[in-house]
């Protein structure tokens, strides 16, 4: 009898562990894909793409894939979200935010944007949760916010001391995009819109910008850069950092829960610095490393419930 009970318990534990392991693997893969998106942006700007070119790669391919799904769910009310809310989400978490973010990499190294943007998204999310959504913010999360600000101060000091005015401008650009993404997250919670539905709508609405791009910029410049480089951006921006990362993160949330899955976006800064070093040869400086470690400590505190 004891052996049967023991065997049943082991079998139950095995069944419980498998979904959790899948959730962890999906969460790590999503964080890696987001990091690769940052690295691909930096690389693309170096080889001659403009921020607008990268924007097209980021949204057009996934928009074309998602278009039939949105038509099936209802184009008249944008999958139940509504056109006015859909346009707001497109500005805060779509091509407008992405264009500003891409521009920031023209002024500062990869390590700045990859740390500052998610950090400010976390800070802005805590602030909006308290002021707009009236959520209780624990002492641990407040302490995490303070630590994150300290880490951002370290990175900002590098901009002031070693890069100059352009560095400060680039850092402030990522502060803005981080706060915009925080507003995007708050809007999703306030309107009770799922991340998947929002991604579908944002990518499809972004197709409206394609005729403007073709009429004003044209495709000659992008074509001149070469098939290989365009394929890299289409894969990194339009597939991995976009729908693939979102899908994997959604699976992670389903398997692990929101609180446990929230740790994976916090891994993006470290993974971005690592991929930037390995793929682009941009080794992080001492100040960037110190700022990253400080910010990660803040992320840990900000994720805690107590």
CSV table of C-alpha atoms in Angstrom, one decimal:
chain,number,residue,atom,x,y,z
A,1,UNK,CA,0.0,0.0,0.0
A,2,UNK,CA,2.8,2.4,0.9
A,3,UNK,CA,4.6,1.6,-2.4
A,4,UNK,CA,1.5,2.3,-4.4
A,5,UNK,CA,1.0,5.6,-2.6
A,6,UNK,CA,4.6,6.5,-3.1
A,7,UNK,CA,4.5,5.6,-6.8
A,8,UNK,CA,1.3,7.6,-7.3
A,9,UNK,CA,2.9,10.6,-5.6
A,10,UNK,CA,6.0,10.4,-7.7
A,11,UNK,CA,3.8,10.1,-10.9
A,12,UNK,CA,1.8,13.2,-9.8
A,13,UNK,CA,5.0,15.1,-9.1
A,14,UNK,CA,6.3,14.2,-12.5
A,15,UNK,CA,3.1,15.5,-14.2
A,16,UNK,CA,3.3,18.7,-12.2
A,17,UNK,CA,6.9,19.3,-13.0
A,18,UNK,CA,6.6,18.9,-16.8
A,19,UNK,CA,4.3,22.0,-17.4
A,20,UNK,CA,6.5,24.1,-15.1
A,21,UNK,CA,9.6,23.1,-17.0
A,22,UNK,CA,7.9,24.0,-20.3
A,23,UNK,CA,6.9,27.3,-18.8
A,24,UNK,CA,10.5,28.1,-17.7
A,25,UNK,CA,11.9,27.1,-21.1
A,26,UNK,CA,9.3,29.2,-23.0
A,27,UNK,CA,10.0,32.2,-20.7
A,28,UNK,CA,13.8,32.0,-21.2
A,29,UNK,CA,13.3,31.6,-24.9
A,30,UNK,CA,11.0,34.7,-25.0
A,31,UNK,CA,13.6,36.8,-23.1
A,32,UNK,CA,16.4,35.6,-25.4
A,33,UNK,CA,14.3,36.5,-28.5
A,34,UNK,CA,13.7,40.0,-27.1
A,35,UNK,CA,17.4,40.4,-26.4
A,36,UNK,CA,18.2,39.3,-30.0
A,37,UNK,CA,15.7,42.0,-31.2
A,38,UNK,CA,17.7,44.7,-29.3
A,39,UNK,CA,21.0,43.3,-30.8
A,40,UNK,CA,19.6,43.1,-34.3
A,41,UNK,CA,18.4,46.8,-34.0
A,42,UNK,CA,21.9,47.9,-33.1
A,43,UNK,CA,23.4,45.8,-35.9
A,44,UNK,CA,20.9,47.1,-38.4
A,45,UNK,CA,21.6,50.7,-37.7
A,46,UNK,CA,25.3,50.0,-38.1
A,47,UNK,CA,24.9,48.5,-41.6
A,48,UNK,CA,22.8,51.3,-42.9
A,49,UNK,CA,19.1,50.7,-42.0
A,50,UNK,CA,17.2,53.7,-40.7
A,51,UNK,CA,14.9,53.5,-37.7
A,52,UNK,CA,11.9,53.6,-40.1
A,53,UNK,CA,13.4,50.7,-42.2
A,54,UNK,CA,13.6,48.6,-39.0
A,55,UNK,CA,10.1,49.6,-38.1
A,56,UNK,CA,8.8,48.1,-41.4
A,57,UNK,CA,10.6,44.8,-40.7
A,58,UNK,CA,9.2,44.7,-37.2
A,59,UNK,CA,5.5,45.1,-38.0
A,60,UNK,CA,4.8,44.4,-41.7
A,61,UNK,CA,5.6,40.7,-41.8
A,62,UNK,CA,3.7,39.8,-38.6
A,63,UNK,CA,0.9,42.2,-39.6
A,64,UNK,CA,0.3,40.3,-42.9
A,65,UNK,CA,0.2,37.0,-41.0
A,66,UNK,CA,-2.2,38.3,-38.4
A,67,UNK,CA,-4.5,40.1,-40.8
A,68,UNK,CA,-6.7,37.1,-41.5
A,69,UNK,CA,-7.0,36.4,-37.8
A,70,UNK,CA,-8.2,39.9,-37.1
A,71,UNK,CA,-10.7,39.8,-40.0
A,72,UNK,CA,-12.0,36.5,-38.6
A,73,UNK,CA,-12.4,38.0,-35.0
A,74,UNK,CA,-14.0,41.1,-36.3
A,75,UNK,CA,-12.3,44.0,-38.0
A,76,UNK,CA,-15.2,46.4,-37.3
A,77,UNK,CA,-14.5,46.5,-33.6
A,78,UNK,CA,-10.9,45.3,-33.8
A,79,UNK,CA,-11.3,42.0,-32.0
A,80,UNK,CA,-13.6,43.6,-29.4
A,81,UNK,CA,-11.0,46.2,-28.4
A,82,UNK,CA,-12.4,49.1,-30.5
A,83,UNK,CA,-10.6,51.4,-32.9
A,84,UNK,CA,-10.0,54.3,-30.4
A,85,UNK,CA,-8.4,52.0,-27.8
A,86,UNK,CA,-6.6,50.1,-30.6
A,87,UNK,CA,-5.0,53.3,-31.8
A,88,UNK,CA,-3.9,54.3,-28.3
A,89,UNK,CA,-2.3,50.9,-27.8
A,90,UNK,CA,-0.6,51.2,-31.2
A,91,UNK,CA,1.0,54.5,-30.0
A,92,UNK,CA,2.0,53.3,-26.5
A,93,UNK,CA,3.2,49.8,-27.4
A,94,UNK,CA,3.5,49.7,-31.1
A,95,UNK,CA,5.3,51.4,-34.0
A,96,UNK,CA,5.4,54.8,-32.5
A,97,UNK,CA,7.2,53.6,-29.3
A,98,UNK,CA,9.4,51.3,-31.4
A,99,UNK,CA,10.5,54.1,-33.7
A,100,UNK,CA,11.6,56.3,-30.8
A,101,UNK,CA,13.4,53.3,-29.3
A,102,UNK,CA,15.3,52.6,-32.5
A,103,UNK,CA,16.3,56.2,-32.8
A,104,UNK,CA,17.9,56.1,-29.3
A,105,UNK,CA,20.4,53.5,-30.4
A,106,UNK,CA,21.8,56.1,-32.8
A,107,UNK,CA,23.2,57.9,-29.8
A,108,UNK,CA,24.1,55.4,-27.1
A,109,UNK,CA,25.6,51.8,-26.9
A,110,UNK,CA,23.4,48.7,-26.8
A,111,UNK,CA,23.9,48.4,-23.0
A,112,UNK,CA,22.1,51.7,-22.3
A,113,UNK,CA,18.9,51.1,-24.2
A,114,UNK,CA,18.6,47.4,-23.1
A,115,UNK,CA,18.8,48.4,-19.5
A,116,UNK,CA,17.1,51.8,-19.3
A,117,UNK,CA,14.0,50.9,-21.3
A,118,UNK,CA,12.8,47.9,-19.3
A,119,UNK,CA,13.8,49.6,-16.1
A,120,UNK,CA,11.7,52.6,-16.7
A,121,UNK,CA,8.9,50.4,-17.9
A,122,UNK,CA,9.0,48.7,-14.4
A,123,UNK,CA,9.2,52.0,-12.6
A,124,UNK,CA,6.4,53.5,-14.7
A,125,UNK,CA,4.3,50.4,-14.2
A,126,UNK,CA,4.6,50.6,-10.4
A,127,UNK,CA,3.7,54.3,-10.5
A,128,UNK,CA,0.7,53.9,-12.7
A,129,UNK,CA,-0.5,50.9,-10.8
A,130,UNK,CA,-0.5,53.0,-7.6
A,131,UNK,CA,-1.9,56.2,-9.0
A,132,UNK,CA,-4.3,55.1,-11.8
A,133,UNK,CA,-5.2,51.5,-11.0
A,134,UNK,CA,-5.2,52.1,-7.2
A,135,UNK,CA,-3.2,48.9,-6.6
A,136,UNK,CA,-1.3,48.4,-3.3
A,137,UNK,CA,2.5,48.6,-3.7
A,138,UNK,CA,4.4,46.6,-1.2
A,139,UNK,CA,7.5,47.8,0.7
A,140,UNK,CA,9.6,45.4,-1.3
A,141,UNK,CA,8.5,46.8,-4.6
A,142,UNK,CA,9.1,50.4,-3.4
A,143,UNK,CA,12.6,49.3,-2.3
A,144,UNK,CA,13.1,47.7,-5.7
A,145,UNK,CA,12.1,50.9,-7.4
A,146,UNK,CA,14.7,52.9,-5.4
A,147,UNK,CA,17.4,50.4,-6.3
A,148,UNK,CA,16.5,50.5,-10.0
A,149,UNK,CA,16.7,54.3,-9.9
A,150,UNK,CA,20.2,53.9,-8.4
A,151,UNK,CA,21.2,51.6,-11.2
A,152,UNK,CA,19.9,54.0,-13.8
A,153,UNK,CA,21.9,56.8,-12.2
A,154,UNK,CA,25.1,54.7,-12.6
A,155,UNK,CA,24.4,54.3,-16.3
A,156,UNK,CA,23.4,57.9,-16.7
A,157,UNK,CA,26.7,58.9,-15.1
A,158,UNK,CA,28.5,57.1,-18.0
A,159,UNK,CA,26.6,59.1,-20.5
A,160,UNK,CA,27.4,62.4,-18.9
A,161,UNK,CA,31.1,61.6,-18.3
A,162,UNK,CA,32.0,59.7,-21.5
A,163,UNK,CA,29.4,60.2,-24.3
A,164,UNK,CA,28.2,63.8,-23.7
A,165,UNK,CA,25.0,65.5,-24.7
A,166,UNK,CA,24.2,62.9,-27.3
A,167,UNK,CA,24.4,60.2,-24.6
A,168,UNK,CA,22.1,62.0,-22.3
A,169,UNK,CA,19.6,62.5,-25.2
A,170,UNK,CA,19.8,58.8,-26.1
A,171,UNK,CA,19.2,57.8,-22.4
A,172,UNK,CA,16.2,60.1,-22.1
A,173,UNK,CA,14.8,58.6,-25.3
A,174,UNK,CA,14.8,55.2,-23.6
A,175,UNK,CA,13.3,56.7,-20.5
A,176,UNK,CA,10.4,57.9,-22.6
A,177,UNK,CA,9.9,54.6,-24.4
A,178,UNK,CA,10.0,52.7,-21.1
A,179,UNK,CA,7.3,55.0,-19.7
A,180,UNK,CA,5.3,54.6,-22.8
A,181,UNK,CA,5.4,50.8,-22.4
A,182,UNK,CA,4.4,51.2,-18.8
A,183,UNK,CA,1.3,53.1,-20.0
A,184,UNK,CA,0.7,50.3,-22.5
A,185,UNK,CA,0.7,47.7,-19.8
A,186,UNK,CA,-1.6,49.9,-17.6
A,187,UNK,CA,-4.0,50.3,-20.4
A,188,UNK,CA,-4.2,46.6,-21.0
A,189,UNK,CA,-5.0,46.0,-17.4
A,190,UNK,CA,-7.5,48.9,-17.1
A,191,UNK,CA,-9.3,47.8,-20.3
A,192,UNK,CA,-8.9,44.1,-19.6
A,193,UNK,CA,-7.3,43.4,-23.0
A,194,UNK,CA,-5.2,40.3,-23.4
A,195,UNK,CA,-1.6,40.7,-24.6
A,196,UNK,CA,-2.3,38.4,-27.6
A,197,UNK,CA,-5.3,40.4,-28.7
A,198,UNK,CA,-3.3,43.6,-28.4
A,199,UNK,CA,-0.5,42.2,-30.4
A,200,UNK,CA,-2.8,41.1,-33.2
A,201,UNK,CA,-4.5,44.5,-33.4
A,202,UNK,CA,-1.2,46.5,-33.1
A,203,UNK,CA,0.5,44.6,-35.9
A,204,UNK,CA,-2.5,44.8,-38.2
A,205,UNK,CA,-3.0,48.5,-37.6
A,206,UNK,CA,0.7,49.1,-38.3
A,207,UNK,CA,0.0,48.0,-41.9
A,208,UNK,CA,-1.7,51.3,-42.4
A,209,UNK,CA,1.8,52.9,-42.3
A,210,UNK,CA,3.2,50.8,-45.1
A,211,UNK,CA,1.7,52.9,-48.0
A,212,UNK,CA,3.1,56.0,-46.4
A,213,UNK,CA,6.6,54.4,-46.1
A,214,UNK,CA,6.5,53.3,-49.8
A,215,UNK,CA,5.3,56.7,-51.0
A,216,UNK,CA,7.8,58.8,-49.0
A,217,UNK,CA,10.9,56.6,-48.5
A,218,UNK,CA,10.6,53.8,-51.0
A,219,UNK,CA,12.2,50.4,-51.1
A,220,UNK,CA,15.4,51.2,-53.1
A,221,UNK,CA,17.5,52.1,-50.0
A,222,UNK,CA,16.5,48.9,-48.2
A,223,UNK,CA,17.0,46.7,-51.3
A,224,UNK,CA,20.5,48.2,-51.7
A,225,UNK,CA,21.6,46.9,-48.3
A,226,UNK,CA,21.2,43.3,-49.5
A,227,UNK,CA,19.1,40.2,-49.2
A,228,UNK,CA,21.0,38.8,-46.3
A,229,UNK,CA,20.8,41.8,-44.0
A,230,UNK,CA,17.1,42.2,-44.8
A,231,UNK,CA,16.5,38.6,-44.0
A,232,UNK,CA,18.3,39.0,-40.7
A,233,UNK,CA,16.0,41.9,-39.7
A,234,UNK,CA,12.9,40.2,-41.0
A,235,UNK,CA,13.7,37.1,-38.8
A,236,UNK,CA,14.9,39.0,-35.7
A,237,UNK,CA,12.4,41.8,-35.7
A,238,UNK,CA,9.4,40.4,-37.5
A,239,UNK,CA,9.4,36.9,-36.1
A,240,UNK,CA,11.6,36.4,-33.0
A,241,UNK,CA,11.2,39.7,-31.1
A,242,UNK,CA,7.6,40.0,-32.2
A,243,UNK,CA,5.0,37.2,-32.4
A,244,UNK,CA,7.4,34.4,-31.4
A,245,UNK,CA,8.5,36.1,-28.1
A,246,UNK,CA,4.9,37.1,-27.3
A,247,UNK,CA,3.6,33.6,-27.9
A,248,UNK,CA,6.3,32.0,-25.8
A,249,UNK,CA,5.8,34.5,-23.0
A,250,UNK,CA,2.0,33.8,-23.0
A,251,UNK,CA,2.7,30.1,-22.7
A,252,UNK,CA,5.0,30.8,-19.8
A,253,UNK,CA,2.3,32.9,-18.0
A,254,UNK,CA,-0.2,30.1,-18.6
A,255,UNK,CA,2.1,27.4,-17.1
A,256,UNK,CA,3.7,29.4,-14.3
A,257,UNK,CA,1.3,32.2,-13.5
A,258,UNK,CA,1.8,36.0,-13.9
A,259,UNK,CA,4.0,36.5,-10.8
A,260,UNK,CA,6.5,33.8,-11.6
A,261,UNK,CA,6.6,34.5,-15.4
A,262,UNK,CA,7.3,38.2,-14.7
A,263,UNK,CA,11.0,37.3,-13.9
A,264,UNK,CA,11.8,36.6,-17.5
A,265,UNK,CA,11.4,40.1,-18.9
A,266,UNK,CA,13.8,41.1,-16.1
A,267,UNK,CA,16.4,38.8,-17.7
A,268,UNK,CA,16.3,40.8,-21.0
A,269,UNK,CA,19.0,43.4,-20.0
A,270,UNK,CA,21.6,40.8,-19.1
A,271,UNK,CA,20.8,38.7,-22.1
A,272,UNK,CA,21.1,41.7,-24.4
A,273,UNK,CA,24.5,42.7,-23.0
A,274,UNK,CA,25.6,39.1,-23.5
A,275,UNK,CA,24.3,38.7,-27.0
A,276,UNK,CA,25.7,42.2,-27.9
A,277,UNK,CA,29.1,41.1,-26.7
A,278,UNK,CA,29.1,37.7,-28.4
A,279,UNK,CA,27.4,38.8,-31.7
A,280,UNK,CA,28.4,42.4,-32.1
A,281,UNK,CA,31.6,42.6,-30.1
A,282,UNK,CA,30.3,45.4,-27.9
A,283,UNK,CA,31.8,44.5,-24.5
A,284,UNK,CA,30.0,46.2,-21.6
A,285,UNK,CA,31.9,48.8,-19.7
A,286,UNK,CA,32.5,48.7,-16.0
A,287,UNK,CA,29.8,51.3,-15.3
A,288,UNK,CA,27.3,49.4,-17.6
A,289,UNK,CA,28.0,46.2,-15.7
A,290,UNK,CA,27.7,47.9,-12.3
A,291,UNK,CA,24.4,49.5,-13.4
A,292,UNK,CA,23.1,46.2,-14.7
A,293,UNK,CA,23.8,44.4,-11.5
A,294,UNK,CA,22.1,47.1,-9.5
A,295,UNK,CA,19.1,47.2,-11.8
A,296,UNK,CA,18.8,43.4,-11.6
A,297,UNK,CA,18.7,43.6,-7.8
A,298,UNK,CA,16.0,46.2,-8.1
A,299,UNK,CA,14.1,43.9,-10.5
A,300,UNK,CA,14.3,41.1,-7.9
A,301,UNK,CA,12.8,43.2,-5.2
A,302,UNK,CA,10.2,44.7,-7.5
A,303,UNK,CA,8.9,41.3,-8.4
A,304,UNK,CA,8.4,40.2,-4.8
A,305,UNK,CA,4.9,40.3,-3.4
A,306,UNK,CA,5.8,41.3,0.1
